[in-house]
Tab-separated table of C-alpha atoms in Angstrom:
chain	number	residue	atom	x	y	z
A	1	MET	CA	-4.509	-14.081	34.202
A	2	ASP	CA	-2.798	-10.361	32.323
A	3	ARG	CA	-5.110	-9.412	29.138
A	4	ILE	CA	-1.930	-7.511	27.246
A	5	ASP	CA	-0.144	-10.846	27.833
A	6	ALA	CA	-3.209	-12.355	26.810
A	7	MET	CA	-3.173	-10.604	23.377
A	8	LYS	CA	0.876	-11.031	23.428
A	9	VAL	CA	0.196	-15.546	23.750
A	10	PHE	CA	-2.650	-14.946	21.031
A	11	VAL	CA	-0.501	-12.731	18.146
A	12	THR	CA	2.531	-14.685	18.693
A	13	ALA	CA	0.557	-17.588	18.646
A	14	ILE	CA	-1.042	-16.508	15.211
A	15	ASP	CA	2.356	-15.876	14.189
A	16	GLU	CA	4.066	-19.278	14.685
A	17	GLY	CA	0.571	-21.046	13.053
A	18	SER	CA	1.201	-23.819	16.336
A	19	LEU	CA	1.016	-24.095	20.436
A	20	ALA	CA	4.510	-25.264	19.732
A	21	GLY	CA	6.086	-22.725	18.115
A	22	ALA	CA	4.351	-20.422	20.332
A	23	ALA	CA	5.075	-21.979	23.152
A	24	ARG	CA	9.076	-21.919	22.180
A	25	ASN	CA	9.007	-18.606	21.029
A	26	LEU	CA	8.225	-17.036	24.545
A	27	LYS	CA	9.383	-20.114	25.842
A	28	ARG	CA	6.862	-21.482	28.181
A	29	SER	CA	4.990	-24.375	28.281
A	30	PRO	CA	2.124	-25.280	25.465
A	31	THR	CA	-0.117	-25.985	28.396
A	32	ALA	CA	0.191	-22.048	30.099
A	33	VAL	CA	0.352	-21.024	26.096
A	34	SER	CA	-3.729	-23.162	25.505
A	35	ARG	CA	-4.561	-21.759	29.121
A	36	ALA	CA	-3.476	-18.090	28.248
A	37	LEU	CA	-5.739	-18.692	24.611
A	38	SER	CA	-8.551	-19.722	26.588
A	39	PHE	CA	-8.511	-16.990	29.843
A	40	LEU	CA	-8.635	-15.020	26.106
A	41	GLU	CA	-11.532	-16.428	24.578
A	42	ALA	CA	-14.064	-16.572	28.150
A	43	HIS	CA	-13.215	-13.219	28.526
A	44	VAL	CA	-14.261	-11.498	24.886
A	45	GLY	CA	-16.982	-14.839	24.936
A	46	VAL	CA	-16.662	-16.814	21.108
A	47	GLU	CA	-13.540	-18.864	19.867
A	48	LEU	CA	-10.764	-16.822	18.671
A	49	LEU	CA	-9.042	-19.913	17.275
A	50	HIS	CA	-9.272	-23.246	15.766
A	51	ARG	CA	-6.792	-25.327	16.958
A	52	THR	CA	-5.036	-28.559	17.740
A	53	THR	CA	-1.436	-28.188	19.003
A	54	ARG	CA	0.203	-28.991	15.445
A	55	THR	CA	-2.059	-26.224	13.101
A	56	LEU	CA	-4.012	-22.658	14.058
A	57	LYS	CA	-7.098	-21.459	12.224
A	58	LEU	CA	-8.157	-18.458	13.045
A	59	SER	CA	-12.113	-18.046	13.249
A	60	GLU	CA	-13.886	-14.868	11.720
A	61	ALA	CA	-13.807	-13.178	15.352
A	62	GLY	CA	-10.498	-13.957	15.780
A	63	GLN	CA	-9.201	-12.644	13.102
A	64	ARG	CA	-11.173	-9.119	13.682
A	65	TYR	CA	-9.806	-9.205	17.476
A	66	ALA	CA	-6.194	-9.939	15.558
A	67	ALA	CA	-6.313	-7.294	13.748
A	68	ALA	CA	-7.326	-5.260	16.749
A	69	CYS	CA	-4.611	-6.891	19.234
A	70	ARG	CA	-1.753	-5.955	17.060
A	71	ARG	CA	-2.413	-2.321	17.099
A	72	VAL	CA	-3.535	-2.088	20.849
A	73	LEU	CA	0.094	-3.451	21.755
A	74	VAL	CA	2.205	-1.988	19.140
A	75	ASP	CA	0.046	1.092	20.655
A	76	LEU	CA	2.005	0.211	23.837
A	77	GLU	CA	5.166	-0.693	22.341
A	78	GLU	CA	5.130	2.959	20.618
A	79	ALA	CA	4.128	4.947	24.177
A	80	ASP	CA	6.918	2.727	26.231
A	81	MET	CA	9.411	3.811	23.694
A	82	LEU	CA	8.743	7.452	23.682
A	83	ALA	CA	8.587	7.520	27.155
A	84	GLY	CA	12.347	5.978	27.589
A	85	GLY	CA	12.988	9.200	24.437
A	86	GLU	CA	14.426	9.551	21.847
A	87	ARG	CA	18.108	8.591	22.431
A	88	ALA	CA	17.081	4.680	23.536
A	89	ALA	CA	18.805	2.026	22.189
A	90	PRO	CA	17.064	0.527	18.697
A	91	ARG	CA	15.226	-2.915	20.133
A	92	GLY	CA	12.872	-5.665	20.480
A	93	THR	CA	11.354	-7.676	16.945
A	94	LEU	CA	11.132	-5.260	13.978
A	95	THR	CA	8.416	-6.199	11.703
A	96	ILE	CA	9.267	-6.030	7.543
A	97	SER	CA	7.632	-6.758	4.164
A	98	ALA	CA	8.371	-6.738	1.047
A	99	PRO	CA	7.831	-8.461	-2.235
A	100	PRO	CA	9.374	-11.952	-2.717
A	101	ILE	CA	12.435	-11.517	-4.984
A	102	LEU	CA	12.806	-8.002	-3.819
A	103	GLY	CA	13.018	-8.878	-0.728
A	104	GLU	CA	15.400	-11.901	-1.051
A	105	GLU	CA	18.008	-10.404	-3.548
A	106	VAL	CA	18.219	-6.382	-2.268
A	107	LEU	CA	16.507	-6.078	1.558
A	108	ARG	CA	18.089	-9.315	3.443
A	109	PRO	CA	21.488	-9.038	2.680
A	110	ILE	CA	20.764	-4.975	4.592
A	111	VAL	CA	18.334	-6.884	7.308
A	112	ASP	CA	21.686	-9.142	7.839
A	113	ASP	CA	23.550	-6.234	8.122
A	114	PHE	CA	21.144	-4.257	10.683
A	115	LEU	CA	21.351	-7.419	12.816
A	116	GLU	CA	24.893	-7.700	12.420
A	117	LEU	CA	24.938	-4.039	14.170
A	118	HIS	CA	22.245	-4.157	16.195
A	119	PRO	CA	22.147	-7.221	18.608
A	120	THR	CA	19.097	-5.889	20.609
A	121	VAL	CA	16.715	-6.281	17.596
A	122	SER	CA	15.460	-9.097	15.843
A	123	VAL	CA	13.341	-8.810	12.524
A	124	ARG	CA	10.277	-10.522	11.093
A	125	PHE	CA	10.339	-10.908	7.673
A	126	LEU	CA	7.174	-11.331	5.617
A	127	MET	CA	7.790	-11.698	1.929
A	128	LEU	CA	4.374	-11.405	0.041
A	129	ASP	CA	3.104	-10.861	-3.204
A	130	ARG	CA	0.658	-8.694	-1.798
A	131	LEU	CA	-0.100	-5.123	-0.769
A	132	VAL	CA	-0.458	-5.283	3.665
A	133	ASN	CA	-2.483	-3.215	6.081
A	134	LEU	CA	0.245	-1.946	8.283
A	135	VAL	CA	-1.606	-1.490	10.998
A	136	ASP	CA	-3.650	-4.609	11.086
A	137	GLU	CA	-1.308	-7.139	10.857
A	138	GLY	CA	2.043	-5.162	12.493
A	139	VAL	CA	3.476	-4.296	9.847
A	140	ASP	CA	6.612	-1.958	11.103
A	141	LEU	CA	8.144	-1.308	7.502
A	142	THR	CA	6.912	-2.195	3.850
A	143	VAL	CA	9.205	-1.810	0.660
A	144	ARG	CA	5.680	-0.803	-1.983
A	145	ILE	CA	5.968	-0.485	-5.637
A	146	GLY	CA	3.322	1.726	-7.466
A	147	HIS	CA	1.601	4.964	-6.662
A	148	LEU	CA	0.712	5.534	-3.255
A	149	PRO	CA	-3.165	5.963	-2.154
A	150	ASP	CA	-3.578	9.141	0.106
A	151	SER	CA	-3.369	7.819	3.577
A	152	SER	CA	-1.433	8.904	7.171
A	153	HIS	CA	1.284	6.315	6.908
A	154	VAL	CA	4.847	7.853	6.473
A	155	SER	CA	6.554	7.229	3.562
A	156	THR	CA	10.445	7.356	2.362
A	157	ARG	CA	11.324	7.948	-1.437
A	158	LEU	CA	13.870	5.584	-2.088
A	159	GLY	CA	14.484	6.784	-5.775
A	160	GLY	CA	15.251	4.869	-8.850
A	161	ASP	CA	11.560	3.871	-10.487
A	162	VAL	CA	10.671	0.335	-11.628
A	163	ARG	CA	10.448	-0.144	-15.365
A	164	ARG	CA	7.593	-2.615	-16.256
A	165	VAL	CA	8.355	-4.864	-19.619
A	166	VAL	CA	7.007	-7.476	-21.466
A	167	VAL	CA	9.274	-10.441	-22.505
A	168	ALA	CA	9.230	-13.711	-24.957
A	169	SER	CA	11.969	-16.374	-26.071
A	170	PRO	CA	14.315	-15.527	-28.882
A	171	ARG	CA	12.714	-19.160	-29.882
A	172	TYR	CA	9.121	-17.764	-28.889
A	173	LEU	CA	9.636	-14.520	-31.456
A	174	ALA	CA	11.162	-16.573	-34.729
A	175	ASN	CA	8.123	-18.856	-34.201
A	176	HIS	CA	4.979	-16.123	-33.856
A	177	PRO	CA	3.580	-13.624	-35.628
A	178	ARG	CA	5.363	-10.209	-35.139
A	179	ILE	CA	4.488	-7.828	-32.895
A	180	VAL	CA	4.677	-4.234	-33.248
A	181	GLU	CA	1.689	-2.499	-31.400
A	182	PRO	CA	0.068	-3.886	-27.504
A	183	ALA	CA	-2.690	-4.814	-30.405
A	184	ASP	CA	-0.763	-7.966	-32.027
A	185	LEU	CA	-0.185	-9.404	-28.462
A	186	ALA	CA	-3.999	-10.835	-29.023
A	187	LYS	CA	-2.791	-13.065	-31.594
A	188	HIS	CA	-0.039	-14.716	-29.000
A	189	GLN	CA	0.912	-17.209	-26.204
A	190	ILE	CA	0.895	-15.028	-22.289
A	191	VAL	CA	2.109	-16.445	-19.517
A	192	ALA	CA	-0.122	-14.280	-16.721
A	193	PHE	CA	1.538	-13.525	-13.640
A	194	SER	CA	-1.164	-12.640	-11.051
A	195	ASN	CA	-0.330	-9.699	-9.718
A	196	PHE	CA	0.367	-8.416	-13.339
A	197	GLY	CA	-3.571	-8.480	-14.250
A	198	LEU	CA	-4.551	-12.052	-15.674
A	199	ASP	CA	-6.457	-10.762	-18.699
A	200	SER	CA	-5.200	-7.813	-19.486
A	201	TRP	CA	-2.611	-5.188	-19.745
A	202	SER	CA	-2.851	-1.889	-19.840
A	203	PHE	CA	-0.691	0.750	-22.316
A	204	THR	CA	0.621	3.998	-23.060
A	205	PRO	CA	-1.557	5.535	-25.303
A	206	ALA	CA	-1.186	5.611	-29.781
A	207	LYS	CA	0.515	8.802	-30.598
A	208	GLY	CA	-2.536	11.297	-31.262
A	209	SER	CA	-4.650	9.498	-28.453
A	210	SER	CA	-5.347	10.539	-25.025
A	211	ILE	CA	-6.435	6.983	-24.201
A	212	PRO	CA	-4.602	3.902	-23.157
A	213	ARG	CA	-4.423	0.933	-24.813
A	214	THR	CA	-5.470	-1.958	-22.978
A	215	VAL	CA	-5.613	-5.533	-24.511
A	216	HIS	CA	-7.781	-8.247	-23.707
A	217	PHE	CA	-6.792	-11.985	-23.756
A	218	THR	CA	-7.151	-15.041	-22.515
A	219	PRO	CA	-4.018	-16.519	-21.152
A	220	ARG	CA	-2.175	-19.997	-22.021
A	221	CYS	CA	-0.942	-20.417	-18.482
A	222	ILE	CA	-2.168	-18.560	-14.894
A	223	VAL	CA	0.762	-18.981	-11.643
A	224	ASN	CA	1.460	-16.861	-9.281
A	225	SER	CA	5.178	-17.153	-8.536
A	226	VAL	CA	8.131	-14.282	-10.555
A	227	ARG	CA	10.426	-16.864	-11.150
A	228	ALA	CA	8.073	-19.507	-12.440
A	229	ALA	CA	6.711	-16.605	-15.350
A	230	ALA	CA	10.130	-15.389	-16.039
A	231	ALA	CA	10.806	-19.456	-16.905
A	232	SER	CA	8.064	-21.107	-18.460
A	233	ALA	CA	8.183	-17.434	-20.554
A	234	ALA	CA	11.987	-18.857	-21.038
A	235	ALA	CA	11.220	-21.865	-22.256
A	236	GLY	CA	9.262	-20.827	-25.318
A	237	GLY	CA	5.658	-21.162	-23.171
A	238	GLY	CA	5.136	-17.293	-24.251
A	239	LEU	CA	5.131	-13.761	-23.495
A	240	THR	CA	4.858	-12.427	-19.558
A	241	ARG	CA	5.106	-9.408	-18.415
A	242	LEU	CA	7.304	-8.152	-14.973
A	243	TYR	CA	9.224	-5.986	-13.950
A	244	SER	CA	13.043	-5.196	-15.295
A	245	TYR	CA	14.334	-6.340	-12.047
A	246	HIS	CA	12.997	-9.847	-12.612
A	247	VAL	CA	13.944	-11.064	-15.812
A	248	ALA	CA	17.601	-8.583	-16.111
A	249	SER	CA	19.585	-12.164	-15.828
A	250	TYR	CA	16.938	-13.565	-18.225
A	251	VAL	CA	17.880	-11.334	-20.872
A	252	ARG	CA	21.196	-10.070	-20.190
A	253	ASP	CA	21.810	-14.002	-20.662
A	254	GLU	CA	19.417	-13.618	-24.015
A	255	ARG	CA	17.548	-15.813	-22.696
A	256	LEU	CA	14.736	-13.136	-23.346
A	257	LYS	CA	13.880	-10.062	-25.479
A	258	ILE	CA	11.866	-7.179	-24.457
A	259	VAL	CA	9.372	-6.156	-27.042
A	260	LEU	CA	6.990	-3.160	-27.008
A	261	ALA	CA	9.314	-1.887	-24.684
A	262	ASP	CA	8.083	1.787	-26.119
A	263	ALA	CA	4.652	1.480	-24.974
A	264	GLU	CA	5.276	0.793	-21.948
A	265	HIS	CA	3.878	3.131	-18.680
A	266	PRO	CA	6.014	5.506	-17.216
A	267	PRO	CA	8.412	3.502	-14.014
A	268	LEU	CA	6.620	3.172	-10.800
A	269	PRO	CA	8.188	4.720	-7.762
A	270	VAL	CA	9.005	2.859	-4.900
A	271	HIS	CA	8.378	3.680	-1.150
A	272	LEU	CA	9.352	2.342	2.750
A	273	LEU	CA	6.155	2.783	3.789
A	274	ALA	CA	5.831	3.056	7.927
A	275	PRO	CA	1.887	3.384	10.070
A	276	GLN	CA	2.173	6.780	11.093
A	277	GLY	CA	3.663	7.266	14.529
A	278	ARG	CA	6.119	4.375	13.752
A	279	MET	CA	9.181	6.546	12.864
A	280	SER	CA	9.399	7.959	16.312
A	281	VAL	CA	10.612	4.333	18.140
A	282	PRO	CA	14.108	3.894	17.778
A	283	LYS	CA	13.714	0.362	15.701
A	284	VAL	CA	12.429	1.526	13.260
A	285	ARG	CA	14.396	4.877	12.946
A	286	ALA	CA	17.608	3.314	13.373
A	287	PHE	CA	16.547	0.349	10.279
A	288	VAL	CA	14.783	3.521	7.773
A	289	ASP	CA	18.300	5.379	8.894
A	290	PHE	CA	20.375	2.307	8.229
A	291	ALA	CA	18.202	1.214	5.156
A	292	THR	CA	17.667	4.503	2.633
A	293	PRO	CA	21.515	5.093	1.722
A	294	ARG	CA	21.539	1.421	0.312
A	295	LEU	CA	18.247	1.099	-0.954
A	296	ARG	CA	18.207	4.111	-2.718
A	297	SER	CA	22.006	2.776	-4.333
A	298	GLU	CA	20.521	-0.069	-5.218
A	299	PHE	CA	17.138	0.968	-7.244
A	300	ALA	CA	19.590	3.199	-8.648
A	301	ASN	CA	21.763	0.989	-10.214
A	302	MET	CA	18.719	-1.081	-10.831
A	303	ALA	CA	17.272	1.559	-13.382
A	304	ALA	CA	20.319	2.666	-14.738
A	305	ALA	CA	20.513	-1.998	-15.678
A	306	ALA	CA	17.001	-1.190	-17.092
A	307	GLY	CA	17.690	1.155	-19.138
A	308	SER	CA	20.168	-0.583	-21.064
A	309	LEU	CA	18.436	-3.628	-21.600
A	310	ALA	CA	15.912	-2.516	-23.718
C-alpha cells in the first residue's frame, strides 16, 4: 500500500472524526479506510488511533505523527502546484480558520462568494476561539487579531483595528458603585470570557506613570463563549470585556453600555496569516487576492462603528 495515500486517509479520518466520515469523504469503504490505518500503524510500529466505527481518538504518538503527516502532505501539494506553473487554476481544499463570531458574520459570506467563483476549490472552515498552529494543523490561512510575534509566516494587514471594551447593562450600572477608573472594577461582579483574562484585566498607565494598571478580580461567572458573555452582561450579570464588534448591536440598542473607554489599550491590528511558501499555491493566492479588499472594507467599517459607540 502507498504510504502517502495512507497518510491522506489518516489525516482525513482525524478531520472527519470517524472511519465512516473518512470513507464518505474519500469515497471508499470503511474496510479500505481501516486497512490503510492499520498499514500505517504497522509501518511506524505504534498505535496511532484508538478507534471504533463511530469515534476516533489520537494516541500521544498519533498526535505527533498527525502533525508530521500534515506537513508532508502540504509540502507535496505545494510542490505539485508549483510544478503546474503560476497560472495553474485554483483547485483542491483550502483550510481557513477564524474566531467564531468573525468567521460567521464577516468571513463566511466571503468564503461563499469565493466558492461560487471557483468551482474546483472546496473549503474546510475552522471557527476556533484559540490560536491555531498553521503548519501542524494543516491550515492555509487564518485571520488573527493582535500583534504578531516574529515568525516565518506571511502576513497581510487588513486595516481597520479592533478595540477591546468593558461593558455592562444600564440597569446593572445604575444599581452598583460608579466606575470612574479601572481600580473601581474590584467592587463589581465580573463575567469573565476565557480569552480575555480569567482573573485580571490590564489598562493603560495612569497619567504620569508608565506602568499599566492591572485589576485583579474573582469572577462571578466564567464562560468560554462570546455570545454567552455578552448575553449575561446584558441580562445584568455584571461587567464583561470583549471586542467592540462583539457587542456593537447591544450597545446600539442600549442593552449594554461601554465604561472606561479612555483607559483601554490602543486597538489591536488584524492580519490574514499564511505559512511560508503557501502564498505561491494558486488556491491560497486566489483567496487572498479575492478576500483582502473585502476584509479591509469590513474592518474599516468596524473601526468606524466602534468609534461611534463610546
